[in-house]
PQR file with spaces between the fields and no chain letter, atoms N, CA, C, O and H, PARSE charges and radii, in Angstrom:
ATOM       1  N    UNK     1       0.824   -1.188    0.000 -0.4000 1.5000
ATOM       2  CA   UNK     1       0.000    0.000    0.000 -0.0000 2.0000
ATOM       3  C    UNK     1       0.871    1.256    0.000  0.5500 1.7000
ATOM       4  O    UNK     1       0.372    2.279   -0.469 -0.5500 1.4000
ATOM       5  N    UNK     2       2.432    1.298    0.594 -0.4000 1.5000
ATOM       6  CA   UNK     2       2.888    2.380    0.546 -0.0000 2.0000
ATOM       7  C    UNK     2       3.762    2.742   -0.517  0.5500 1.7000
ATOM       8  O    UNK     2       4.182    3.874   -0.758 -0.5500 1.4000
ATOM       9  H    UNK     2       2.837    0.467    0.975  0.4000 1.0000
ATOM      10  N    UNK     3       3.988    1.745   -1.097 -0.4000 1.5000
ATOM      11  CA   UNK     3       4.585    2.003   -2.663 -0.0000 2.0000
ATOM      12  C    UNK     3       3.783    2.373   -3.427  0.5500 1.7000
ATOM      13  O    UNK     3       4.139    3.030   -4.406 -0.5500 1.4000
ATOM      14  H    UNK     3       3.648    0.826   -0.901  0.4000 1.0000
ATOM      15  N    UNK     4       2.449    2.056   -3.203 -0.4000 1.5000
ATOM      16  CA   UNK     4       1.181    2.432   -4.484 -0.0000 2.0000
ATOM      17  C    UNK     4       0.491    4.346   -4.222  0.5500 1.7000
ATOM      18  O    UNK     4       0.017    5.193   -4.980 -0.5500 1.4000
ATOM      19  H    UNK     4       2.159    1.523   -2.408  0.4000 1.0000
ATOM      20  N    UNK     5       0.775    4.284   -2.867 -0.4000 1.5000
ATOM      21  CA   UNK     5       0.304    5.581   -2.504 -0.0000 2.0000
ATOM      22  C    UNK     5       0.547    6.901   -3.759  0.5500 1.7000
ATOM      23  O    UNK     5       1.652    6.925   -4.301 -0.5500 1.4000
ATOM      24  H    UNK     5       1.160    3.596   -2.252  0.4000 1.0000
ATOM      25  N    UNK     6      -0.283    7.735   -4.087 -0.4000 1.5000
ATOM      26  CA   UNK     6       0.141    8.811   -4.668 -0.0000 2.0000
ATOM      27  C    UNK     6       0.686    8.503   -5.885  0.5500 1.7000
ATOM      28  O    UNK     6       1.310    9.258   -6.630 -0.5500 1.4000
ATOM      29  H    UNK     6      -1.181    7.715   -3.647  0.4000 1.0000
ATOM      30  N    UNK     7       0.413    7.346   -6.043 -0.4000 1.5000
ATOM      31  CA   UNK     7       0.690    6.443   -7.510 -0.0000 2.0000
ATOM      32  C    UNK     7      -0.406    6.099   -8.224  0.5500 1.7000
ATOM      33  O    UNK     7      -0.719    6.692   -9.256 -0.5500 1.4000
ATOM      34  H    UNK     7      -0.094    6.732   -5.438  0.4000 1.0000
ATOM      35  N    UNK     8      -0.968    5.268   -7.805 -0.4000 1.5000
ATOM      36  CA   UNK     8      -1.858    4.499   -8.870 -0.0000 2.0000
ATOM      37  C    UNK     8      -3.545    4.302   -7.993  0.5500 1.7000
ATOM      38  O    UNK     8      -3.924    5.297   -7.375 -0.5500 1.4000
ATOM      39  H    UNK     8      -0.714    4.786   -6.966  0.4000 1.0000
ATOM      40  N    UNK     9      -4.216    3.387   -7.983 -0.4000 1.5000
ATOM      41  CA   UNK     9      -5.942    3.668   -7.569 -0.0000 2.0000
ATOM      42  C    UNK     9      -5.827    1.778   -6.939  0.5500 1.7000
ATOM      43  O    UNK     9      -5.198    0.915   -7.551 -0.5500 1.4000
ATOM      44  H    UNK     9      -3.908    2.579   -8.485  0.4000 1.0000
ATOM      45  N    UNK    10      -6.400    1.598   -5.968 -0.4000 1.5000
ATOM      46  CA   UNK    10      -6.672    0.647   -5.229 -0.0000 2.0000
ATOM      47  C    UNK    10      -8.232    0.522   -4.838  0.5500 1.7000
ATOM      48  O    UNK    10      -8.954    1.272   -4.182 -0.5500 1.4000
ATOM      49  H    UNK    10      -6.911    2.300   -5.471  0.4000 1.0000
ATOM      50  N    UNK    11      -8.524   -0.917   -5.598 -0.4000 1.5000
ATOM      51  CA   UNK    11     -10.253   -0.913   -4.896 -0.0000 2.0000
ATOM      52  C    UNK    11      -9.644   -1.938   -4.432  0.5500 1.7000
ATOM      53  O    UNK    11      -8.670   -2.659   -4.645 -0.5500 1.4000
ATOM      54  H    UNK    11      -7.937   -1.526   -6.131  0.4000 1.0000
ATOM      55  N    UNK    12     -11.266   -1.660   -3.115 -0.4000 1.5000
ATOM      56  CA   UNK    12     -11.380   -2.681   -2.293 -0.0000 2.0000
ATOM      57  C    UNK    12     -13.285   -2.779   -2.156  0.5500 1.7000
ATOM      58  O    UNK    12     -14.073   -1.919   -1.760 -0.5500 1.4000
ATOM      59  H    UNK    12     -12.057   -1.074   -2.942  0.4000 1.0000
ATOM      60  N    UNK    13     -13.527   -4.123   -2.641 -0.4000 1.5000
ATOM      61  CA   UNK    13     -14.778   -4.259   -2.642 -0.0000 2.0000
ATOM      62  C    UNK    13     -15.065   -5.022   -1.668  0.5500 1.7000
ATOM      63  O    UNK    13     -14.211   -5.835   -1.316 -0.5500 1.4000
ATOM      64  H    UNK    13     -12.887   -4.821   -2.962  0.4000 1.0000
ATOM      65  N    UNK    14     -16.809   -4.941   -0.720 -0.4000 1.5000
ATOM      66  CA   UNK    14     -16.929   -5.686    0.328 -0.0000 2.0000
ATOM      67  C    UNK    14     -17.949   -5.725    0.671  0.5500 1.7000
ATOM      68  O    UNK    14     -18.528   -4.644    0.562 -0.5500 1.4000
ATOM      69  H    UNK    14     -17.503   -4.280   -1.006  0.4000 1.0000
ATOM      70  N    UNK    15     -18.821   -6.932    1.288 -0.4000 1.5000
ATOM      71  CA   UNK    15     -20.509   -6.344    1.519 -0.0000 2.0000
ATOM      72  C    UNK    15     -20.200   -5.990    3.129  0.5500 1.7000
ATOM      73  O    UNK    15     -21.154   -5.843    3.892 -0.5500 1.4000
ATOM      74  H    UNK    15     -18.351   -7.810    1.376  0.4000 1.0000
ATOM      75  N    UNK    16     -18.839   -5.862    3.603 -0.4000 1.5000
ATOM      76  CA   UNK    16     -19.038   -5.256    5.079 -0.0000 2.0000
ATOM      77  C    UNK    16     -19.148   -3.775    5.029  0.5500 1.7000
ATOM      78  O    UNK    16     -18.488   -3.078    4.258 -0.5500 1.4000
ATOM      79  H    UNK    16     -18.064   -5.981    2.983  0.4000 1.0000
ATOM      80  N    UNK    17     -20.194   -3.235    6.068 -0.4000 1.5000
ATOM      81  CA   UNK    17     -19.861   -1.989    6.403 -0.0000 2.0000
ATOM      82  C    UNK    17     -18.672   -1.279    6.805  0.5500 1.7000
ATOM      83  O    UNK    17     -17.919   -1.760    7.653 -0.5500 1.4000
ATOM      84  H    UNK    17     -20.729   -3.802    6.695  0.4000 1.0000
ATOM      85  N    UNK    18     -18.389    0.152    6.098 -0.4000 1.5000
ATOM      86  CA   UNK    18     -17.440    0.618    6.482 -0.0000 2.0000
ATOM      87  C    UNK    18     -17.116    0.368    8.228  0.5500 1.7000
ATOM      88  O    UNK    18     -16.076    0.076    8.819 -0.5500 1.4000
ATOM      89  H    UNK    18     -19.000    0.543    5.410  0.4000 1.0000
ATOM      90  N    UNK    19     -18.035    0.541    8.546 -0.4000 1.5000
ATOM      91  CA   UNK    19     -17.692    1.298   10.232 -0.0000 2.0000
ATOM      92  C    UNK    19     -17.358   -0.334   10.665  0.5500 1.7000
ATOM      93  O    UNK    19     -16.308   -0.492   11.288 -0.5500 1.4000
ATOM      94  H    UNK    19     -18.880    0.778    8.066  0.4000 1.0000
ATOM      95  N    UNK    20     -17.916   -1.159   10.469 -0.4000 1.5000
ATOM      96  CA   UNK    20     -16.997   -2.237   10.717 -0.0000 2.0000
ATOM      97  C    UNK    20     -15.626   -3.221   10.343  0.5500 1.7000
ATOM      98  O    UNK    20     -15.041   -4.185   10.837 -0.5500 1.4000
ATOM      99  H    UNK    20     -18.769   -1.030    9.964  0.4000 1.0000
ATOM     100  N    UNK    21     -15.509   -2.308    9.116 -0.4000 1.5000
ATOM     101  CA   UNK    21     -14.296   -2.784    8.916 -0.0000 2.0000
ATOM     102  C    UNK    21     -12.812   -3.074   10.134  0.5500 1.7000
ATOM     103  O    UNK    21     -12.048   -4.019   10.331 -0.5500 1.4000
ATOM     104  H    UNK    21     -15.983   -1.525    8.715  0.4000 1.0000
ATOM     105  N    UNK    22     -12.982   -1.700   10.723 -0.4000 1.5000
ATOM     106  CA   UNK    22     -11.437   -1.749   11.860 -0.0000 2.0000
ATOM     107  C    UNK    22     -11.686   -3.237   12.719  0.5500 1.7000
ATOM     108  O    UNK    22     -10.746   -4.001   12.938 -0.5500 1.4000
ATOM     109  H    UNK    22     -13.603   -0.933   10.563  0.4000 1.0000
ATOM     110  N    UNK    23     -13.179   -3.538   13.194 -0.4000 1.5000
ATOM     111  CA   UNK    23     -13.545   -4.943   13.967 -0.0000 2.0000
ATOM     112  C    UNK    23     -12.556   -5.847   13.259  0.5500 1.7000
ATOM     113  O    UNK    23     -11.549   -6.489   13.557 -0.5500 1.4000
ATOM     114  H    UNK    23     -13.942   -2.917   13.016  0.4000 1.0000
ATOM     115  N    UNK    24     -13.464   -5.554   11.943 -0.4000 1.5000
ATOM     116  CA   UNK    24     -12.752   -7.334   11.202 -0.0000 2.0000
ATOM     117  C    UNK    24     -11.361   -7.564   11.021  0.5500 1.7000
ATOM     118  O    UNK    24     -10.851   -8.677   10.883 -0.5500 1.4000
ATOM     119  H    UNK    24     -14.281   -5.032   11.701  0.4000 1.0000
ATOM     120  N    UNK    25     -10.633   -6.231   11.028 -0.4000 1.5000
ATOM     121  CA   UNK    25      -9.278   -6.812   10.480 -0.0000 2.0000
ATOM     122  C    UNK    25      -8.565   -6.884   11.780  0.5500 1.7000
ATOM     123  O    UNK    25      -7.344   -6.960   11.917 -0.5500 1.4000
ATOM     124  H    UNK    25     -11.047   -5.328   11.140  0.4000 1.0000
ATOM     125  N    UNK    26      -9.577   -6.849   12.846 -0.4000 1.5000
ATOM     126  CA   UNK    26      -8.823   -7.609   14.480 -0.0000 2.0000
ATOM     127  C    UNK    26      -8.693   -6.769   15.371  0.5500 1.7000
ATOM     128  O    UNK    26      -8.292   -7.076   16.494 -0.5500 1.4000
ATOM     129  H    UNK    26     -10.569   -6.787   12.735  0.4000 1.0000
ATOM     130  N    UNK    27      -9.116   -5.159   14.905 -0.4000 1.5000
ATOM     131  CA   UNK    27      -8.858   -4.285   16.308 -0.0000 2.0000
ATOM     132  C    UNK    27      -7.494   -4.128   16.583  0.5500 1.7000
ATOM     133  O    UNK    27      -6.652   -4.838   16.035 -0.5500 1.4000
ATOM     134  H    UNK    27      -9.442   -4.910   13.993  0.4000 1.0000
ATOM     135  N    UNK    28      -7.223   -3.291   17.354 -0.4000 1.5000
ATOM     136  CA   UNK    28      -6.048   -2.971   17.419 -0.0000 2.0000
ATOM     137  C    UNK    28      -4.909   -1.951   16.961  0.5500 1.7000
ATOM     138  O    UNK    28      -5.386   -1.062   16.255 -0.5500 1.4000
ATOM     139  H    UNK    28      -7.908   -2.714   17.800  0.4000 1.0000
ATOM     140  N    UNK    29      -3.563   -1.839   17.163 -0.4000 1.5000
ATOM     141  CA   UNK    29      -3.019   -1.202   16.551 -0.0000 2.0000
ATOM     142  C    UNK    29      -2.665   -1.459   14.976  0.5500 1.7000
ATOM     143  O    UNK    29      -2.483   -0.508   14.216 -0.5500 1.4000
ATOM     144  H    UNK    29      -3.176   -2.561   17.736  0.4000 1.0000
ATOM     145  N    UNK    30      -2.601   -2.485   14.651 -0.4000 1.5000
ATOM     146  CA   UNK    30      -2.538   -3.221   13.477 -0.0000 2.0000
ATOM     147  C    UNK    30      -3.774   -3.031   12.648  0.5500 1.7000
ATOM     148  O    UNK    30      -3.578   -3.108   11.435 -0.5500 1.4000
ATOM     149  H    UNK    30      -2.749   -3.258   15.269  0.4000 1.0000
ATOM     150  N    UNK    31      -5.219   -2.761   13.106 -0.4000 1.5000
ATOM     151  CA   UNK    31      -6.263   -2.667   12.344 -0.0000 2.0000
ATOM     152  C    UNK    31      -6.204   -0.936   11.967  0.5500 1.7000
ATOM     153  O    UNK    31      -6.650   -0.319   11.000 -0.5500 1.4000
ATOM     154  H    UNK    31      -5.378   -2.699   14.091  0.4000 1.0000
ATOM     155  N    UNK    32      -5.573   -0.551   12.989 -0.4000 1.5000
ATOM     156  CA   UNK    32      -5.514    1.311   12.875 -0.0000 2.0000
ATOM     157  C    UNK    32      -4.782    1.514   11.694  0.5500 1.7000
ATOM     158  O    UNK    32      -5.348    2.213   10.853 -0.5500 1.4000
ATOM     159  H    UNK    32      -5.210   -1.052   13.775  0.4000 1.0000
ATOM     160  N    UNK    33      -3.345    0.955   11.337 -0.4000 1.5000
ATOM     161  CA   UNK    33      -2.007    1.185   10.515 -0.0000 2.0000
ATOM     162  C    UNK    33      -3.114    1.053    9.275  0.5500 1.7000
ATOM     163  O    UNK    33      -3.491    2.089    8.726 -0.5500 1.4000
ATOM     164  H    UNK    33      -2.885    0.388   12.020  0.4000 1.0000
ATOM     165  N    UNK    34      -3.526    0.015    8.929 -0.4000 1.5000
ATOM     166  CA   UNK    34      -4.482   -0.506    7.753 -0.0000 2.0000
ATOM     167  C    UNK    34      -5.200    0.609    7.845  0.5500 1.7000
ATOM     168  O    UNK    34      -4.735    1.599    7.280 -0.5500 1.4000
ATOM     169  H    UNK    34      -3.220   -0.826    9.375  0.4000 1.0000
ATOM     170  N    UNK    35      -6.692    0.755    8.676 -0.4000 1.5000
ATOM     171  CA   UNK    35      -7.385    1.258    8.118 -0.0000 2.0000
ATOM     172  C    UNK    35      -6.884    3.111    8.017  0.5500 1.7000
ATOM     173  O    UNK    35      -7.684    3.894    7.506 -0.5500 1.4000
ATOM     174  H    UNK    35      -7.069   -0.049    9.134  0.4000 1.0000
ATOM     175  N    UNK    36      -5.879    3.488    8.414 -0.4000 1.5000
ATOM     176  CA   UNK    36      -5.280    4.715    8.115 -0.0000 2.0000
ATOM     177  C    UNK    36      -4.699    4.477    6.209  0.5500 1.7000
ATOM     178  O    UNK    36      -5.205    5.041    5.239 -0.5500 1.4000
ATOM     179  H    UNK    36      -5.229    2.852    8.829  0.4000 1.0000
ATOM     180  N    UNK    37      -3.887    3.786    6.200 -0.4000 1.5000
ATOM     181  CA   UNK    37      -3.587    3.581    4.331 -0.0000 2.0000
ATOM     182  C    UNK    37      -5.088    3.415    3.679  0.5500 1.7000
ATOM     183  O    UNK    37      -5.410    4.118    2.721 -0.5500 1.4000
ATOM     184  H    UNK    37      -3.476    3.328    6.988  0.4000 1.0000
ATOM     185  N    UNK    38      -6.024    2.414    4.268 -0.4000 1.5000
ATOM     186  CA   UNK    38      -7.176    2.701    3.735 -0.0000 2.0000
ATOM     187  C    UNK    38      -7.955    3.805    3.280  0.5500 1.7000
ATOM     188  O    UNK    38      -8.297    4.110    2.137 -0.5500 1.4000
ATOM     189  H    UNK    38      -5.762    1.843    5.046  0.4000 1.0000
ATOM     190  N    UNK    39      -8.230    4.485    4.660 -0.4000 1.5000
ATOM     191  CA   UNK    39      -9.229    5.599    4.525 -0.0000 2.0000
ATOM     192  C    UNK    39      -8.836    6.682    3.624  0.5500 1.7000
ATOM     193  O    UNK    39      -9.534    7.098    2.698 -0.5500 1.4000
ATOM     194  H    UNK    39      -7.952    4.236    5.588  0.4000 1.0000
ATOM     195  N    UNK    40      -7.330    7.243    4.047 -0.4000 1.5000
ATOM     196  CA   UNK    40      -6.690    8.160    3.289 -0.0000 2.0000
ATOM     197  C    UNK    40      -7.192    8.877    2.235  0.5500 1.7000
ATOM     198  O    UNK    40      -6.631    8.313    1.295 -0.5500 1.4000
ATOM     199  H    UNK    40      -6.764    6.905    4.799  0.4000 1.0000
ATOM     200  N    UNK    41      -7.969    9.865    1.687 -0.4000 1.5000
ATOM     201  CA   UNK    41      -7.979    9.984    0.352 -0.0000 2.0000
ATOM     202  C    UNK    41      -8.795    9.095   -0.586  0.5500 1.7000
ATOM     203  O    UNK    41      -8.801    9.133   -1.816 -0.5500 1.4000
ATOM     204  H    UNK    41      -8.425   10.323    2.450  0.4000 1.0000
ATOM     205  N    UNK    42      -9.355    8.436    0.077 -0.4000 1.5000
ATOM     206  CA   UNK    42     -10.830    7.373   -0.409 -0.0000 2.0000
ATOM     207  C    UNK    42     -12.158    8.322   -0.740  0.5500 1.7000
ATOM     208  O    UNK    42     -12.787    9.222   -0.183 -0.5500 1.4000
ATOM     209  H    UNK    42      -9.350    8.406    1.076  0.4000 1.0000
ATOM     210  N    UNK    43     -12.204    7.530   -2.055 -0.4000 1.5000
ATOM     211  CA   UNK    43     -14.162    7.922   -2.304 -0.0000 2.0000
ATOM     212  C    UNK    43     -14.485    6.672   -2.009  0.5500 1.7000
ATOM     213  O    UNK    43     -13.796    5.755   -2.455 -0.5500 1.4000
ATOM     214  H    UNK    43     -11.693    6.799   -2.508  0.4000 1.0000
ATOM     215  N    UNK    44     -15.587    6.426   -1.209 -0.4000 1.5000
ATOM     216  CA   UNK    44     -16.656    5.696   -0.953 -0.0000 2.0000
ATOM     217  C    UNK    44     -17.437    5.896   -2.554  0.5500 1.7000
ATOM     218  O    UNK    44     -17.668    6.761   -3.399 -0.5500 1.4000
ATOM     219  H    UNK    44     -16.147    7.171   -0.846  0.4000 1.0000
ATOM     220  N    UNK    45     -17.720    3.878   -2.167 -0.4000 1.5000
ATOM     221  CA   UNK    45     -18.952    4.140   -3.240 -0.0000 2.0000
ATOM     222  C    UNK    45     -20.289    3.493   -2.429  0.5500 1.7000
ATOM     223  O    UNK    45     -19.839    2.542   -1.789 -0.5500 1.4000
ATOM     224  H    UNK    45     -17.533    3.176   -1.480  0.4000 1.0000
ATOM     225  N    UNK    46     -20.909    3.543   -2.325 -0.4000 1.5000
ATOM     226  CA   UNK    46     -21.974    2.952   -1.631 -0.0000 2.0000
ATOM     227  C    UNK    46     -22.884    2.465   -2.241  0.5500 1.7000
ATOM     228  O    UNK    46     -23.501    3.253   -2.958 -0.5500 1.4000
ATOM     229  H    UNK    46     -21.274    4.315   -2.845  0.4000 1.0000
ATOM     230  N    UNK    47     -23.348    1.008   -2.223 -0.4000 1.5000
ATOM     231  CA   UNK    47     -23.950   -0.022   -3.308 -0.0000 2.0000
ATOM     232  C    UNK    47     -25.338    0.048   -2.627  0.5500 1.7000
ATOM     233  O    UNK    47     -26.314   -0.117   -3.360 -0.5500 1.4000
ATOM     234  H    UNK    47     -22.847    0.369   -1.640  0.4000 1.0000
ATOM     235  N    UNK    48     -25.531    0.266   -1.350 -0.4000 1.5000
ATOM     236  CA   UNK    48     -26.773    0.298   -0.842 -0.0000 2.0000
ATOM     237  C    UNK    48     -26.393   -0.927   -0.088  0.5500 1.7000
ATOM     238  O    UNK    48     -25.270   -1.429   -0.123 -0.5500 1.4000
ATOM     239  H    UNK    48     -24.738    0.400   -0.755  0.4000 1.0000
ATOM     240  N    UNK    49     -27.868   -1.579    0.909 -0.4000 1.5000
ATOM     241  CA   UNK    49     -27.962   -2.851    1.249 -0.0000 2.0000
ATOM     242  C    UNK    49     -28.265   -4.012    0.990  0.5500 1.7000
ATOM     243  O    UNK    49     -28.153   -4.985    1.735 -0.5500 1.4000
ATOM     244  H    UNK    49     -28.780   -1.171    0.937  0.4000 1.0000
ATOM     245  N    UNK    50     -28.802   -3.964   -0.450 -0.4000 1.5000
ATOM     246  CA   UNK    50     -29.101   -5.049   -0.983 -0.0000 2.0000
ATOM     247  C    UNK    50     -28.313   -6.105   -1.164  0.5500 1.7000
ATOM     248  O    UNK    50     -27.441   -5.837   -1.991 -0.5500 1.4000
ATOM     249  H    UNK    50     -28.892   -3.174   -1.056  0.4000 1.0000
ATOM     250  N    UNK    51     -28.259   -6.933   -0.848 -0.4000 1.5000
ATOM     251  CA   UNK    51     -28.185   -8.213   -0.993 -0.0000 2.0000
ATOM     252  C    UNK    51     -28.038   -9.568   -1.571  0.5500 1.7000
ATOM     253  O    UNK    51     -28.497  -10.591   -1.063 -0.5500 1.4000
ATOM     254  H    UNK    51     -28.967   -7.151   -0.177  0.4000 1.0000
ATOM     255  N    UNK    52     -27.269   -9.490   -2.824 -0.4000 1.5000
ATOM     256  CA   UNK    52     -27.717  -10.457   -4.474 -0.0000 2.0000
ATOM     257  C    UNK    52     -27.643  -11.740   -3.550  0.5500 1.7000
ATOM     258  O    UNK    52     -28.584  -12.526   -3.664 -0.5500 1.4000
ATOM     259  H    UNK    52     -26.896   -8.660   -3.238  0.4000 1.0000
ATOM     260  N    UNK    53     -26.439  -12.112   -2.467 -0.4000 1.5000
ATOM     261  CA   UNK    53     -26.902  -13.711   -2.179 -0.0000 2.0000
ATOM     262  C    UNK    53     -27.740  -13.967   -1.441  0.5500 1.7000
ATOM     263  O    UNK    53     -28.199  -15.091   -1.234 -0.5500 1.4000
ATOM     264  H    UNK    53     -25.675  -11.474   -2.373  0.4000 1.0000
ATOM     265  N    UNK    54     -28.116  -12.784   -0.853 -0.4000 1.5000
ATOM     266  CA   UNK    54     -29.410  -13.846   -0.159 -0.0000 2.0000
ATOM     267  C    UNK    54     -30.905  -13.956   -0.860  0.5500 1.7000
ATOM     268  O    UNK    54     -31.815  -14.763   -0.669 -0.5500 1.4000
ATOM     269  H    UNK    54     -27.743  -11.871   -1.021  0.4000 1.0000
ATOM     270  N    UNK    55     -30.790  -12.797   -1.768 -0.4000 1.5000
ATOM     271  CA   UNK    55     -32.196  -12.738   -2.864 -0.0000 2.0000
ATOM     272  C    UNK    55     -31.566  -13.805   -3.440  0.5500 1.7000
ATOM     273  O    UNK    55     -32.308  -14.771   -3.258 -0.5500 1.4000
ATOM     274  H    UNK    55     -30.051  -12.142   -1.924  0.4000 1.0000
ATOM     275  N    UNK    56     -30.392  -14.209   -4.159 -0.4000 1.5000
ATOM     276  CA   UNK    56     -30.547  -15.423   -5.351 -0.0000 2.0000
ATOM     277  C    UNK    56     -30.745  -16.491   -4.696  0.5500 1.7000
ATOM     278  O    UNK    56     -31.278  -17.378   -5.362 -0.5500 1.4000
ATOM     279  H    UNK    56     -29.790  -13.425   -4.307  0.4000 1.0000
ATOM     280  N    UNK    57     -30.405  -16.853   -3.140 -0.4000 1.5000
ATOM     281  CA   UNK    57     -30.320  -17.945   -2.305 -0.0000 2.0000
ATOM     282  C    UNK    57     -32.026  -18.172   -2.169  0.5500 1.7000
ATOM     283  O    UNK    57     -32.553  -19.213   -2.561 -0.5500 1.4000
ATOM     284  H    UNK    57     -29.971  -16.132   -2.600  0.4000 1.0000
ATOM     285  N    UNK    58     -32.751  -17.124   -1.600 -0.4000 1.5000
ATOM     286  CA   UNK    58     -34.404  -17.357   -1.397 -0.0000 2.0000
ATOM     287  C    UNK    58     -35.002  -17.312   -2.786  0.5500 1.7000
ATOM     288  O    UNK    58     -36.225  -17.288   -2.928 -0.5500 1.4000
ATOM     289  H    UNK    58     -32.324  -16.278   -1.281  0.4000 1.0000
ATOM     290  N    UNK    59     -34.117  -17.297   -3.879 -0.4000 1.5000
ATOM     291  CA   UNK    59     -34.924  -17.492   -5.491 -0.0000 2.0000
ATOM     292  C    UNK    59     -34.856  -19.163   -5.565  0.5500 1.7000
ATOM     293  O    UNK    59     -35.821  -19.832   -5.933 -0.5500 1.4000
ATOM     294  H    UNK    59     -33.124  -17.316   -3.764  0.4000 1.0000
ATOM     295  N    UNK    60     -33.913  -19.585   -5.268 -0.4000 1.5000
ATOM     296  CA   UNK    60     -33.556  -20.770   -5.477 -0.0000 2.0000
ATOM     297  C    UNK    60     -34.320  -21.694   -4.143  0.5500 1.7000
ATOM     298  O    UNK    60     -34.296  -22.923   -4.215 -0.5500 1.4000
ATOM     299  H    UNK    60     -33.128  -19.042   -4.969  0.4000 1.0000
ATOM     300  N    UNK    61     -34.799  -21.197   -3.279 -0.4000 1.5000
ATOM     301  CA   UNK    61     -35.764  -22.064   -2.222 -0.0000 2.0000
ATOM     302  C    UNK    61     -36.712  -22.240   -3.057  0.5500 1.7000
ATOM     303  O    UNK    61     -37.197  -23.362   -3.202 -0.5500 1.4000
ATOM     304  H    UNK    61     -34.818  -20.199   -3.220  0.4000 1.0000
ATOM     305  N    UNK    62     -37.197  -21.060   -3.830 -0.4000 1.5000
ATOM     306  CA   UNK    62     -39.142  -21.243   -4.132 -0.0000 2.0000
ATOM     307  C    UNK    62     -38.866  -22.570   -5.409  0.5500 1.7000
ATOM     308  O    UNK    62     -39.710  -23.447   -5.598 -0.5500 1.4000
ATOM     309  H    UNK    62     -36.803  -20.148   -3.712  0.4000 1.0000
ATOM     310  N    UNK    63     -37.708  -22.504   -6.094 -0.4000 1.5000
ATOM     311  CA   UNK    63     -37.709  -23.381   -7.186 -0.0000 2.0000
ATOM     312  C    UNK    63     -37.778  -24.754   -6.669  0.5500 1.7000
ATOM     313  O    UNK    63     -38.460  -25.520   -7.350 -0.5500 1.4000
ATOM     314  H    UNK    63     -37.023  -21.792   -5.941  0.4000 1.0000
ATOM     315  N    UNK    64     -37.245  -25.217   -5.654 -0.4000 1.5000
ATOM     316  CA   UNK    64     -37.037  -26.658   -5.543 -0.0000 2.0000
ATOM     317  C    UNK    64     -38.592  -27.450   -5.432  0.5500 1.7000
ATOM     318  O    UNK    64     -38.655  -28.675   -5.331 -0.5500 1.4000
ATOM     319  H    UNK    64     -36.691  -24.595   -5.101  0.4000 1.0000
């Protein structure tokens, strides 16, 4: 991440919420270092809450 900085464009796609991201990658000082290179200079894109696996998962109940 710190060679790419101020260089080039990094996605990161995820159905977790932002605000939970620092949880998942373990808390800590180690989740801070990350989500600092993360946040940095980020556009958010926001997909909404929808859901494709669990709508295609309950499409596939009504079929059986």
């Amino acid at each position: 991440m710190e060679r790419r900085y101020d260089t080039c464009s990094t996605v990161f796609c995820t159905q977790y919420q932002q605000k939970d991201w620092h949880e998942r990658l373990g808390g800590g000082p180690h989740a801070d270092a990350i989500m600092d290179r993360i946040v940095h200079n980020t556009i958010w894109v926001g997909t909404g809450d929808y859901n494709m696996r669990r709508h295609h998962y309950h499409d596939n109940d009504d079929k059986e």
